[in-house]
Amino acid sequence: MNLPAPGGGDPARRLIVNADDFGASAGVNVGVATAHDRGVVTSASLMVRMPGAREAALMALDRPTLSLGLHADLTGEGTEAPSDVSDPRACRREILSQLHRFEDLLQRPPSHLDAHHNVFRLAHLEPIFVEIAAEHALPLREHSEVAYLPDFYGQWDDGGTHLEWISAENLIAIIDRCVGPGITELACHPGYVDPTFNSSYHAEREVELEALCDPMVRHHLDEAGFALVNYDDVESTVGGQGG
């Protein structure tokens, strides 16, 4: 996929809008698909152990302009027992198992690699993720030429929910303030409330979805010259500098 710069804009500022937690539930799946079909989401990360994984894979196959990566889950969301995150060897086996599961579902490798709750940041797991990403020639979040932008999130360290932070207006402000030359991945979590998905991040997903689909956001990206791309457009990532 090679998306042109919207509105003939400057391709120097390229933006990947990546939806995490694809496959977590039917509500999340519909939200991610809607955010791609009607909004600015260009990429997603699949949780292959979750109940909605097969449905999400089928949705992705119907959307060739949606790049799809692996959202490795070592914390045991949903029905899966958590991995022993203190055991690097067990975690390596589980990541590889999830990679194989991804390939079984999609009949292709993932476009990128990241992890639920960003567990690749743990000092004893980071080398494993970096090694696996290199072995499979995958861009790894925060370890490639793609800068990572996590600011569009409706819960803060104070424990409170801040829906105003994930409005369309603030999404535009975050992009304007933080996306510079090069490629930037903006993480998001669109979805519909689904009681089958045990998550503390529920109502926020619907507010994110509304913002991501707001025509004002796409119009601003067009006018400001941001180029919407996805991970299939990333030509060289392994060994690059993380953002």
mmCIF file of C-alpha atoms in Angstrom, residues 12-178:
data_model
loop_
_atom_site.group_PDB
_atom_site.id
_atom_site.type_symbol
_atom_site.label_atom_id
_atom_site.label_comp_id
_atom_site.label_asym_id
_atom_site.label_seq_id
_atom_site.Cartn_x
_atom_site.Cartn_y
_atom_site.Cartn_z
ATOM 1 C CA ALA A 12 7.980 14.377 5.210
ATOM 2 C CA ARG A 13 5.425 14.167 8.031
ATOM 3 C CA ARG A 14 4.035 10.655 7.763
ATOM 4 C CA LEU A 15 1.540 9.370 10.302
ATOM 5 C CA ILE A 16 0.564 5.785 11.136
ATOM 6 C CA VAL A 17 -2.571 5.649 13.283
ATOM 7 C CA ASN A 18 -2.399 2.216 14.918
ATOM 8 C CA ALA A 19 -5.278 0.625 16.841
ATOM 9 C CA ASP A 20 -4.142 -1.704 19.610
ATOM 10 C CA ASP A 21 -6.152 -4.659 21.015
ATOM 11 C CA PHE A 22 -7.673 -5.828 17.700
ATOM 12 C CA GLY A 23 -9.163 -9.243 18.392
ATOM 13 C CA ALA A 24 -9.898 -8.550 22.052
ATOM 14 C CA SER A 25 -13.679 -8.745 21.572
ATOM 15 C CA ALA A 26 -16.431 -8.267 19.020
ATOM 16 C CA GLY A 27 -16.976 -4.693 20.215
ATOM 17 C CA VAL A 28 -13.314 -3.810 19.841
ATOM 18 C CA ASN A 29 -13.193 -5.463 16.414
ATOM 19 C CA VAL A 30 -16.126 -3.454 15.082
ATOM 20 C CA GLY A 31 -14.644 -0.274 16.532
ATOM 21 C CA VAL A 32 -11.257 -0.821 14.894
ATOM 22 C CA ALA A 33 -12.826 -1.688 11.539
ATOM 23 C CA THR A 34 -15.072 1.375 11.709
ATOM 24 C CA ALA A 35 -12.148 3.629 12.624
ATOM 25 C CA HIS A 36 -10.371 2.391 9.496
ATOM 26 C CA ASP A 37 -13.371 2.478 7.155
ATOM 27 C CA ARG A 38 -14.695 5.869 8.267
ATOM 28 C CA GLY A 39 -11.796 7.447 10.103
ATOM 29 C CA VAL A 40 -8.033 7.860 10.138
ATOM 30 C CA VAL A 41 -6.859 4.478 11.492
ATOM 31 C CA THR A 42 -4.396 2.953 9.023
ATOM 32 C CA SER A 43 -2.996 0.046 11.034
ATOM 33 C CA ALA A 44 -3.873 -2.336 13.867
ATOM 34 C CA SER A 45 -2.191 -4.780 16.237
ATOM 35 C CA LEU A 46 -3.798 -8.203 16.691
ATOM 36 C CA MET A 47 -4.101 -10.132 19.967
ATOM 37 C CA VAL A 48 -4.061 -13.673 18.599
ATOM 38 C CA ARG A 49 -4.993 -15.428 21.867
ATOM 39 C CA MET A 50 -8.180 -13.460 22.439
ATOM 40 C CA PRO A 51 -11.715 -14.708 21.626
ATOM 41 C CA GLY A 52 -12.202 -12.253 18.769
ATOM 42 C CA ALA A 53 -8.902 -13.005 17.024
ATOM 43 C CA ARG A 54 -10.303 -15.078 14.155
ATOM 44 C CA GLU A 55 -13.049 -12.526 13.449
ATOM 45 C CA ALA A 56 -10.471 -9.720 13.490
ATOM 46 C CA ALA A 57 -8.244 -11.633 11.074
ATOM 47 C CA LEU A 58 -11.141 -12.006 8.632
ATOM 48 C CA MET A 59 -11.913 -8.299 8.943
ATOM 49 C CA ALA A 60 -8.273 -7.480 8.199
ATOM 50 C CA LEU A 61 -8.222 -9.726 5.141
ATOM 51 C CA ASP A 62 -11.164 -7.720 3.794
ATOM 52 C CA ARG A 63 -9.229 -4.472 4.341
ATOM 53 C CA PRO A 64 -5.955 -4.570 2.384
ATOM 54 C CA THR A 65 -5.164 -0.947 3.271
ATOM 55 C CA LEU A 66 -5.045 -1.846 6.981
ATOM 56 C CA SER A 67 -1.582 -3.050 7.968
ATOM 57 C CA LEU A 68 -1.720 -5.657 10.730
ATOM 58 C CA GLY A 69 0.913 -6.383 13.343
ATOM 59 C CA LEU A 70 1.184 -8.667 16.371
ATOM 60 C CA HIS A 71 0.132 -7.292 19.760
ATOM 61 C CA ALA A 72 1.997 -9.874 21.847
ATOM 62 C CA ASP A 73 0.128 -10.630 25.067
ATOM 63 C CA LEU A 74 2.129 -11.940 28.001
ATOM 64 C CA THR A 75 -0.202 -10.645 30.729
ATOM 65 C CA GLY A 76 -3.081 -13.045 30.165
ATOM 66 C CA GLU A 77 -5.973 -10.848 29.096
ATOM 67 C CA GLY A 78 -9.287 -12.580 28.461
ATOM 68 C CA THR A 79 -9.323 -16.339 28.818
ATOM 69 C CA GLU A 80 -5.609 -16.954 28.477
ATOM 70 C CA ALA A 81 -3.430 -17.739 31.477
ATOM 71 C CA PRO A 82 -0.635 -15.185 31.843
ATOM 72 C CA SER A 83 2.914 -16.074 30.954
ATOM 73 C CA ASP A 84 5.529 -16.002 33.669
ATOM 74 C CA VAL A 85 6.967 -12.599 32.752
ATOM 75 C CA SER A 86 9.883 -13.252 35.110
ATOM 76 C CA ASP A 87 11.004 -16.134 32.865
ATOM 77 C CA PRO A 88 12.606 -14.797 29.649
ATOM 78 C CA ARG A 89 12.785 -18.244 28.025
ATOM 79 C CA ALA A 90 9.083 -18.897 28.586
ATOM 80 C CA CYS A 91 8.247 -15.460 27.233
ATOM 81 C CA ARG A 92 10.351 -16.021 24.138
ATOM 82 C CA ARG A 93 8.536 -19.301 23.459
ATOM 83 C CA GLU A 94 5.165 -17.603 23.905
ATOM 84 C CA ILE A 95 6.016 -14.680 21.601
ATOM 85 C CA LEU A 96 7.154 -17.104 18.891
ATOM 86 C CA SER A 97 4.018 -19.181 19.410
ATOM 87 C CA GLN A 98 1.879 -16.081 18.942
ATOM 88 C CA LEU A 99 3.826 -15.174 15.799
ATOM 89 C CA HIS A 100 3.056 -18.612 14.384
ATOM 90 C CA ARG A 101 -0.592 -18.249 15.378
ATOM 91 C CA PHE A 102 -0.702 -14.909 13.546
ATOM 92 C CA GLU A 103 0.694 -16.510 10.403
ATOM 93 C CA ASP A 104 -1.830 -19.336 10.645
ATOM 94 C CA LEU A 105 -4.703 -16.841 10.863
ATOM 95 C CA LEU A 106 -3.511 -14.428 8.165
ATOM 96 C CA GLN A 107 -1.343 -16.626 5.952
ATOM 97 C CA ARG A 108 1.303 -13.914 6.091
ATOM 98 C CA PRO A 109 3.704 -12.461 8.654
ATOM 99 C CA PRO A 110 2.762 -9.397 10.694
ATOM 100 C CA SER A 111 3.696 -5.958 9.450
ATOM 101 C CA HIS A 112 5.125 -4.973 12.837
ATOM 102 C CA LEU A 113 5.529 -6.105 16.444
ATOM 103 C CA ASP A 114 4.446 -4.529 19.716
ATOM 104 C CA ALA A 115 3.091 -5.816 23.033
ATOM 105 C CA HIS A 116 0.111 -5.449 25.293
ATOM 106 C CA HIS A 117 0.885 -3.018 28.115
ATOM 107 C CA ASN A 118 4.253 -2.422 26.388
ATOM 108 C CA VAL A 119 5.912 -5.260 28.301
ATOM 109 C CA PHE A 120 8.829 -5.097 25.847
ATOM 110 C CA ARG A 121 10.035 -2.196 27.995
ATOM 111 C CA LEU A 122 10.865 -4.584 30.859
ATOM 112 C CA ALA A 123 14.636 -4.759 31.055
ATOM 113 C CA HIS A 124 14.813 -8.565 30.968
ATOM 114 C CA LEU A 125 12.330 -8.862 28.077
ATOM 115 C CA GLU A 126 13.499 -6.015 25.856
ATOM 116 C CA PRO A 127 16.469 -7.973 24.394
ATOM 117 C CA ILE A 128 14.145 -10.857 23.532
ATOM 118 C CA PHE A 129 11.705 -8.636 21.667
ATOM 119 C CA VAL A 130 14.568 -6.902 19.855
ATOM 120 C CA GLU A 131 16.076 -10.251 18.874
ATOM 121 C CA ILE A 132 12.802 -11.704 17.610
ATOM 122 C CA ALA A 133 12.005 -8.532 15.672
ATOM 123 C CA ALA A 134 15.421 -8.686 13.998
ATOM 124 C CA GLU A 135 15.084 -12.395 13.221
ATOM 125 C CA HIS A 136 11.745 -11.793 11.512
ATOM 126 C CA ALA A 137 12.615 -8.379 10.007
ATOM 127 C CA LEU A 138 9.761 -6.686 11.867
ATOM 128 C CA PRO A 139 9.589 -3.085 13.069
ATOM 129 C CA LEU A 140 9.379 -3.209 16.858
ATOM 130 C CA ARG A 141 7.636 -0.369 18.646
ATOM 131 C CA GLU A 142 10.183 2.134 20.025
ATOM 132 C CA HIS A 143 13.005 0.247 18.272
ATOM 133 C CA SER A 144 12.686 1.330 14.660
ATOM 134 C CA GLU A 145 12.725 4.458 12.560
ATOM 135 C CA VAL A 146 9.069 4.954 13.505
ATOM 136 C CA ALA A 147 8.639 7.359 16.424
ATOM 137 C CA TYR A 148 6.041 6.265 18.951
ATOM 138 C CA LEU A 149 3.338 8.642 20.190
ATOM 139 C CA PRO A 150 1.208 7.251 23.076
ATOM 140 C CA ASP A 151 -0.374 10.548 24.186
ATOM 141 C CA PHE A 152 -3.882 9.870 22.820
ATOM 142 C CA TYR A 153 -5.136 7.936 25.844
ATOM 143 C CA GLY A 154 -8.037 8.679 28.160
ATOM 144 C CA GLN A 155 -6.693 7.413 31.482
ATOM 145 C CA TRP A 156 -3.882 9.120 33.335
ATOM 146 C CA ASP A 157 -1.500 8.110 36.087
ATOM 147 C CA ASP A 158 -3.771 9.865 38.579
ATOM 148 C CA GLY A 159 -6.197 6.989 38.079
ATOM 149 C CA GLY A 160 -8.879 9.167 36.548
ATOM 150 C CA THR A 161 -10.618 9.116 33.197
ATOM 151 C CA HIS A 162 -10.144 12.233 31.066
ATOM 152 C CA LEU A 163 -12.520 12.048 28.128
ATOM 153 C CA GLU A 164 -11.700 15.604 27.102
ATOM 154 C CA TRP A 165 -8.163 14.450 26.335
ATOM 155 C CA ILE A 166 -9.407 12.031 23.664
ATOM 156 C CA SER A 167 -11.682 14.480 21.883
ATOM 157 C CA ALA A 168 -11.263 15.249 18.186
ATOM 158 C CA GLU A 169 -9.998 18.719 19.067
ATOM 159 C CA ASN A 170 -7.293 17.377 21.335
ATOM 160 C CA LEU A 171 -6.351 14.653 18.872
ATOM 161 C CA ILE A 172 -5.605 17.396 16.357
ATOM 162 C CA ALA A 173 -3.628 19.322 18.972
ATOM 163 C CA ILE A 174 -1.548 16.217 19.844
ATOM 164 C CA ILE A 175 -0.734 15.554 16.185
ATOM 165 C CA ASP A 176 0.191 19.177 15.521
ATOM 166 C CA ARG A 177 2.386 19.346 18.602
ATOM 167 C CA CYS A 178 4.119 15.980 18.430
#
